[in-house]
Short mmCIF file of C-alpha atoms and ligand atoms in Angstrom, two decimals:
data_model
loop_
_atom_site.label_atom_id
_atom_site.label_comp_id
_atom_site.label_asym_id
_atom_site.label_seq_id
_atom_site.Cartn_x
_atom_site.Cartn_y
_atom_site.Cartn_z
CA MET A 1 107.66 64.55 138.11
CA LEU A 2 108.03 67.86 136.34
CA GLU A 3 110.48 66.28 133.86
CA LYS A 4 107.62 64.21 132.54
CA TYR A 5 106.01 67.38 131.24
CA LEU A 6 108.74 69.98 130.87
CA ASP A 7 111.52 69.98 128.27
CA ILE A 8 114.09 72.77 128.41
CA ASN A 9 116.45 72.78 125.43
CA PRO A 10 120.20 72.45 126.12
CA GLU A 11 121.10 76.06 125.26
CA VAL A 12 118.46 77.47 127.62
CA LYS A 13 119.24 74.94 130.32
CA GLU A 14 122.94 75.82 130.26
CA ALA A 15 122.13 79.53 130.38
CA LEU A 16 119.81 79.09 133.35
CA GLU A 17 122.25 76.91 135.24
CA SER A 18 125.05 79.43 134.81
CA GLY A 19 122.86 82.41 135.69
CA LYS A 20 122.91 83.95 132.23
CA ALA A 21 120.18 86.21 130.88
CA VAL A 22 117.25 84.36 129.29
CA VAL A 23 114.17 85.90 127.66
CA ALA A 24 110.96 83.88 127.24
CA LEU A 25 108.80 84.36 124.14
CA GLU A 26 105.23 83.26 123.51
CA SER A 27 103.83 81.28 120.60
CA THR A 28 100.19 82.39 120.28
CA ILE A 29 101.59 85.50 118.64
CA ILE A 30 103.06 83.13 116.03
CA SER A 31 100.08 80.83 115.48
CA HIS A 32 97.16 83.20 116.05
CA GLY A 33 98.58 86.72 116.15
CA MET A 34 100.14 87.05 112.69
CA PRO A 35 99.76 85.40 109.28
CA TYR A 36 102.29 83.00 107.73
CA PRO A 37 105.08 83.54 106.68
CA LYS A 38 105.53 86.91 108.42
CA ASN A 39 104.90 85.23 111.78
CA VAL A 40 107.82 82.84 111.35
CA GLU A 41 110.11 85.56 110.07
CA MET A 42 109.15 87.69 113.08
CA ALA A 43 109.81 84.83 115.51
CA ARG A 44 113.23 84.18 114.00
CA ASN A 45 114.23 87.85 114.03
CA VAL A 46 113.11 88.24 117.64
CA GLU A 47 115.41 85.40 118.68
CA ASN A 48 118.29 86.99 116.75
CA ILE A 49 117.74 90.37 118.41
CA ILE A 50 117.90 88.75 121.84
CA ARG A 51 121.04 86.82 120.92
CA SER A 52 122.73 89.90 119.50
CA LYS A 53 122.36 91.50 122.94
CA GLY A 54 124.07 88.58 124.63
CA ALA A 55 120.96 86.96 126.08
CA VAL A 56 119.37 83.59 125.25
CA PRO A 57 115.88 83.41 123.70
CA ALA A 58 113.43 80.72 124.84
CA THR A 59 110.36 80.48 122.66
CA ILE A 60 107.70 78.48 124.49
CA ALA A 61 104.96 76.16 123.20
CA ILE A 62 103.41 72.79 123.95
CA LEU A 63 104.27 70.12 121.39
CA ASN A 64 102.89 66.62 121.57
CA GLY A 65 101.83 67.39 125.13
CA VAL A 66 105.34 68.45 126.23
CA LEU A 67 105.88 71.95 127.63
CA LYS A 68 108.83 73.07 125.50
CA VAL A 69 111.19 75.86 126.55
CA GLY A 70 113.31 76.83 123.57
CA LEU A 71 112.19 75.71 120.11
CA THR A 72 114.09 74.67 116.99
CA ALA A 73 113.66 76.58 113.73
CA GLU A 74 111.59 73.64 112.44
CA GLU A 75 109.29 73.75 115.45
CA ILE A 76 108.73 77.47 114.98
CA GLU A 77 107.98 76.92 111.31
CA TYR A 78 105.51 74.17 112.24
CA LEU A 79 103.68 76.43 114.70
CA GLY A 80 103.52 79.23 112.18
CA LYS A 81 102.26 77.11 109.34
CA THR A 82 99.94 74.54 110.82
CA LYS A 83 96.25 75.27 111.09
CA ASN A 84 94.39 74.08 114.18
CA ILE A 85 97.20 74.62 116.66
CA ILE A 86 95.27 75.18 119.88
CA LYS A 87 95.48 78.59 121.50
CA THR A 88 96.46 77.54 125.00
CA SER A 89 95.89 79.63 128.08
CA ARG A 90 96.08 78.52 131.75
CA ARG A 91 92.82 76.55 131.66
CA ASP A 92 93.87 74.62 128.53
CA ILE A 93 97.28 73.35 129.71
CA PRO A 94 96.06 70.21 131.54
CA PHE A 95 94.06 68.95 128.57
CA ILE A 96 96.75 69.72 125.97
CA ALA A 97 99.42 68.02 128.10
CA ALA A 98 97.37 64.97 129.04
CA ASN A 99 96.19 64.35 125.48
CA LYS A 100 99.57 65.00 123.87
CA LEU A 101 98.30 67.83 121.72
CA ASP A 102 100.02 70.87 120.20
CA GLY A 103 99.30 74.18 121.87
CA ALA A 104 100.49 77.72 121.24
CA THR A 105 100.96 79.53 124.52
CA THR A 106 99.36 82.87 125.40
CA VAL A 107 100.92 85.38 127.76
CA ALA A 108 99.34 83.56 130.72
CA SER A 109 100.57 80.09 129.84
CA THR A 110 103.96 81.33 128.66
CA MET A 111 104.41 82.97 132.07
CA ILE A 112 103.48 79.71 133.80
CA ILE A 113 105.96 77.66 131.77
CA ALA A 114 108.69 80.31 132.01
CA ALA A 115 108.30 80.31 135.79
CA LEU A 116 108.48 76.48 135.90
CA ALA A 117 111.75 76.71 133.99
CA GLY A 118 113.12 79.53 136.15
CA ILE A 119 112.95 82.31 133.54
CA LYS A 120 112.17 85.74 134.93
CA VAL A 121 111.71 87.93 131.85
CA PHE A 122 109.30 87.54 128.96
CA ALA A 123 108.93 89.81 125.94
CA THR A 124 105.89 89.97 123.69
CA GLY A 125 103.75 92.37 121.66
CA GLY A 126 100.49 92.79 123.49
CA ILE A 127 98.84 91.22 126.51
CA GLY A 128 95.19 90.32 126.82
CA GLY A 129 93.09 92.53 129.06
CA VAL A 130 89.60 93.63 129.97
CA HIS A 131 87.62 93.75 126.76
CA ARG A 132 85.24 96.51 125.84
CA GLY A 133 81.79 95.57 127.07
CA ALA A 134 83.28 93.31 129.75
CA ALA A 135 80.69 94.53 132.25
CA GLU A 136 78.23 92.46 130.19
CA THR A 137 80.41 89.75 128.64
CA PHE A 138 82.84 89.13 131.52
CA ASP A 139 85.58 88.87 128.86
CA ILE A 140 88.70 89.48 130.91
CA SER A 141 91.88 87.77 129.73
CA ALA A 142 93.48 85.18 132.02
CA ASP A 143 96.72 87.09 131.30
CA LEU A 144 95.78 89.61 133.99
CA GLN A 145 95.30 86.99 136.71
CA GLU A 146 98.59 85.44 135.72
CA LEU A 147 100.40 88.74 136.13
CA ALA A 148 98.89 88.83 139.61
CA GLN A 149 100.26 85.47 140.70
CA THR A 150 103.25 84.35 138.61
CA ASN A 151 106.73 85.79 139.10
CA VAL A 152 107.68 86.86 135.59
CA ALA A 153 108.27 90.39 134.30
CA VAL A 154 106.46 90.97 131.01
CA VAL A 155 107.58 93.52 128.43
CA CYS A 156 104.78 94.63 126.08
CA ALA A 157 103.84 97.70 124.02
CA GLY A 158 100.97 98.77 126.25
CA ALA A 159 97.27 98.04 125.85
CA LYS A 160 95.53 98.45 122.55
CA SER A 161 92.08 99.86 122.23
CA ILE A 162 90.48 96.58 121.15
CA LEU A 163 90.53 96.43 124.97
CA ASP A 164 89.00 98.79 127.49
CA ILE A 165 92.31 100.35 128.49
CA GLY A 166 90.92 102.12 131.56
CA LEU A 167 89.32 98.95 132.94
CA THR A 168 92.45 96.93 132.19
CA LEU A 169 94.48 99.35 134.32
CA GLU A 170 91.89 99.22 137.12
CA TYR A 171 92.03 95.44 137.11
CA LEU A 172 95.83 95.43 137.27
CA GLU A 173 95.72 97.88 140.16
CA THR A 174 93.30 95.67 142.08
CA GLN A 175 95.56 92.68 141.48
CA GLY A 176 98.65 94.54 142.64
CA VAL A 177 100.49 94.46 139.33
CA PRO A 178 102.82 97.44 138.83
CA VAL A 179 102.53 99.01 135.37
CA VAL A 180 105.69 100.87 134.43
CA GLY A 181 106.33 102.99 131.36
CA PHE A 182 109.74 102.78 129.73
CA LYS A 183 110.80 106.41 129.30
CA THR A 184 107.14 107.45 129.31
CA GLU A 185 104.55 108.69 131.78
CA GLU A 186 101.76 107.83 129.40
CA LEU A 187 100.69 104.26 128.80
CA PRO A 188 101.44 103.40 125.18
CA ALA A 189 98.55 101.94 123.18
CA PHE A 190 100.42 99.33 121.13
CA TYR A 191 100.12 100.82 117.62
CA THR A 192 100.52 104.35 118.98
CA ARG A 193 102.70 105.90 121.67
CA LYS A 194 99.76 107.68 123.27
CA SER A 195 96.62 106.33 124.95
CA GLY A 196 95.36 109.12 127.17
CA PHE A 197 96.13 107.00 130.28
CA LYS A 198 99.01 107.23 132.72
CA VAL A 199 101.33 104.45 133.86
CA ASP A 200 102.00 103.96 137.58
CA TYR A 201 105.72 104.65 137.30
CA LYS A 202 107.98 106.02 134.62
CA VAL A 203 111.36 104.30 134.43
CA ASP A 204 114.35 105.45 132.41
CA SER A 205 116.52 102.35 132.31
CA ALA A 206 116.38 98.57 132.35
CA GLU A 207 118.48 98.75 135.50
CA GLU A 208 115.69 100.62 137.29
CA ILE A 209 113.14 98.01 136.25
CA ALA A 210 115.42 95.20 137.42
CA ALA A 211 115.83 96.86 140.83
CA ALA A 212 112.05 97.18 141.25
CA ILE A 213 111.34 93.59 140.24
CA LYS A 214 114.07 92.34 142.55
CA ALA A 215 112.60 94.34 145.43
CA LYS A 216 109.15 92.95 144.69
CA TRP A 217 110.33 89.34 144.80
CA ASP A 218 112.78 89.82 147.67
CA LEU A 219 109.83 91.05 149.70
CA GLY A 220 107.79 88.00 148.84
CA LEU A 221 105.25 89.94 146.80
CA LYS A 222 103.94 87.42 144.35
CA GLY A 223 103.32 88.16 140.72
CA GLY A 224 104.74 89.97 137.75
CA LEU A 225 105.44 93.46 136.63
CA LEU A 226 104.21 94.91 133.39
CA VAL A 227 106.72 96.95 131.44
CA THR A 228 105.10 99.03 128.73
CA ASN A 229 107.46 100.06 125.97
CA PRO A 230 106.22 102.54 123.37
CA ILE A 231 106.48 101.60 119.70
CA PRO A 232 109.40 103.54 118.12
CA GLU A 233 108.25 106.90 116.75
CA GLN A 234 108.97 106.04 113.10
CA TYR A 235 106.76 102.95 113.19
CA GLN A 236 103.76 104.26 115.08
CA MET A 237 100.44 104.53 113.30
CA ASP A 238 98.19 107.53 112.92
CA TYR A 239 96.00 107.70 116.05
CA ASP A 240 92.70 108.36 114.26
CA THR A 241 93.31 105.84 111.48
CA ILE A 242 94.07 102.96 113.83
CA ASN A 243 91.24 103.80 116.20
CA LYS A 244 88.72 103.93 113.36
CA ALA A 245 89.98 100.53 112.17
CA ILE A 246 89.62 99.13 115.68
CA GLU A 247 86.08 100.58 116.03
CA ASP A 248 85.06 98.90 112.78
CA ALA A 249 86.66 95.60 113.79
CA VAL A 250 84.95 95.61 117.20
CA LYS A 251 81.60 96.37 115.51
CA GLU A 252 82.00 93.49 113.08
CA ALA A 253 83.01 91.09 115.88
CA ASP A 254 79.83 92.11 117.74
CA GLU A 255 77.64 91.57 114.70
CA LYS A 256 79.18 88.18 114.01
CA GLY A 257 78.90 87.12 117.65
CA ILE A 258 82.66 86.45 117.95
CA LYS A 259 83.51 85.79 121.57
CA GLY A 260 85.76 83.96 124.03
CA LYS A 261 89.21 82.94 122.86
CA GLU A 262 88.38 83.76 119.22
CA SER A 263 87.95 87.42 120.04
CA THR A 264 91.56 88.68 120.11
CA PRO A 265 92.72 86.77 116.98
CA PHE A 266 89.64 87.92 115.06
CA LEU A 267 90.16 91.56 115.99
CA LEU A 268 93.87 91.51 115.13
CA ALA A 269 93.22 89.95 111.70
CA LYS A 270 90.39 92.39 111.01
CA VAL A 271 92.45 95.44 111.94
CA LYS A 272 95.22 94.19 109.67
CA GLU A 273 92.77 93.78 106.80
CA ILE A 274 91.21 97.22 107.30
CA THR A 275 94.61 98.95 107.50
CA GLY A 276 95.90 97.12 104.42
CA GLY A 277 98.61 95.37 106.39
CA ALA A 278 100.00 98.53 108.01
CA SER A 279 99.00 97.34 111.50
CA LEU A 280 100.95 94.10 110.98
CA GLU A 281 104.13 96.02 110.13
CA ALA A 282 103.71 98.18 113.23
CA ASN A 283 103.03 95.06 115.30
CA ILE A 284 106.23 93.38 114.10
CA GLN A 285 108.38 96.44 114.80
CA LEU A 286 107.04 96.87 118.32
CA VAL A 287 107.79 93.23 119.09
CA TYR A 288 111.41 93.76 118.00
CA ASN A 289 111.62 96.80 120.23
CA ASN A 290 110.26 94.78 123.17
CA ALA A 291 112.64 91.89 122.55
CA SER A 292 115.53 94.32 122.76
CA LEU A 293 114.32 95.81 126.06
CA GLY A 294 113.53 92.32 127.37
CA ALA A 295 117.12 91.30 126.72
CA ASP A 296 118.43 94.42 128.49
CA LEU A 297 116.20 93.69 131.46
CA ALA A 298 117.25 90.03 131.65
CA LEU A 299 120.92 91.11 131.52
CA GLU A 300 120.40 93.62 134.35
CA LEU A 301 118.54 91.05 136.47
CA SER A 302 121.28 88.50 135.96
CA LYS A 303 123.79 91.00 137.40
CA LEU A 304 121.74 91.42 140.57
CA LYS A 305 121.88 87.83 141.74
N1 PSU B 1 97.59 90.79 121.59
C1 PSU B 1 98.30 90.92 120.45
N2 PSU B 1 98.76 89.82 119.83
C2 PSU B 1 98.53 88.57 120.31
C3 PSU B 1 97.78 88.43 121.54
C4 PSU B 1 97.34 89.56 122.14
O1 PSU B 1 98.52 92.02 119.99
O2 PSU B 1 98.97 87.58 119.71
C5 PSU B 1 97.58 87.06 122.12
C6 PSU B 1 98.55 86.83 123.31
O3 PSU B 1 99.00 85.50 123.26
C7 PSU B 1 97.67 87.05 124.50
C8 PSU B 1 96.37 86.50 124.00
O4 PSU B 1 98.11 86.40 125.66
O5 PSU B 1 96.28 86.95 122.66
C9 PSU B 1 95.19 86.96 124.81
O6 PSU B 1 94.07 86.23 124.47
P1 PSU B 1 92.80 86.23 125.42
O7 PSU B 1 92.30 87.63 125.41
O8 PSU B 1 91.87 85.25 124.78
O9 PSU B 1 93.27 85.79 126.77
MN1 MN B 2 88.88 86.45 126.60
#
């Protein structure tokens, strides 16, 4: 039954069958998170980074209604270039699949498809979270619920302040999702290494993360683990500059009445525009850094089986 919907490419399939390290990658970051052609270049480099570490990348998307695990260079190019690719979260999957549409997967839907394929590690840039003003708008990303229920470890660069970072951490606590900091006690804030918030646990190696995630799943505790990996020092942005840009972007989104699934893509594009592209460069570098840690984590996990 699943074969009707799920298509795992031969390289990924072979890797999974022989217990090799595989790292899942999302596609909303390609279609809605970055402009063309930088998005495609980023996606290609991320796959190369993972390969250079000895792991296998599996970029995930829905094409013509099929849940694809592992994309060709042409498919990545198509996702990066084509307008009107549908940003696809958990609630969208049934419709996109049944109607044979093209969907770019968010963190939530990438986790779902990775888990269906048997992939345990997923690297990305940023996850969705509790938005500022969520007490009024109820805008809480489905990514957080997914982390609560789907068994995939997600490597990201922390929570950025387009979100309410404090509320995002509270939500994750309620849902039982461990938030670990890679070599840091402070939660990184995506573009910057500092946020003013603490992680639950500091870890100093991929091996330590692998041991924790194995313990979680061995004990039957459902759900993921969020690894927050600070952007490398040399690429981080000035704290005040980025926060001012985010304030202005959030204000403009409010004035324009941007809401729902449009919110995150709008804010990212606005911040990029306000910072003259500097935020995009930082974003790309932090994704590379996460891909590298994701590969290390997948390699460590594959040793534990
Ligand atoms: N944050 C980023 N870049 C992104 C996203 C978030 O820095 O591309 C994307 C991810 O795919 C994430 C999604 O899962 O936005 C969250 O959207 P929403 O808040 O609508 O759930
Ligand atoms: Mn939302």
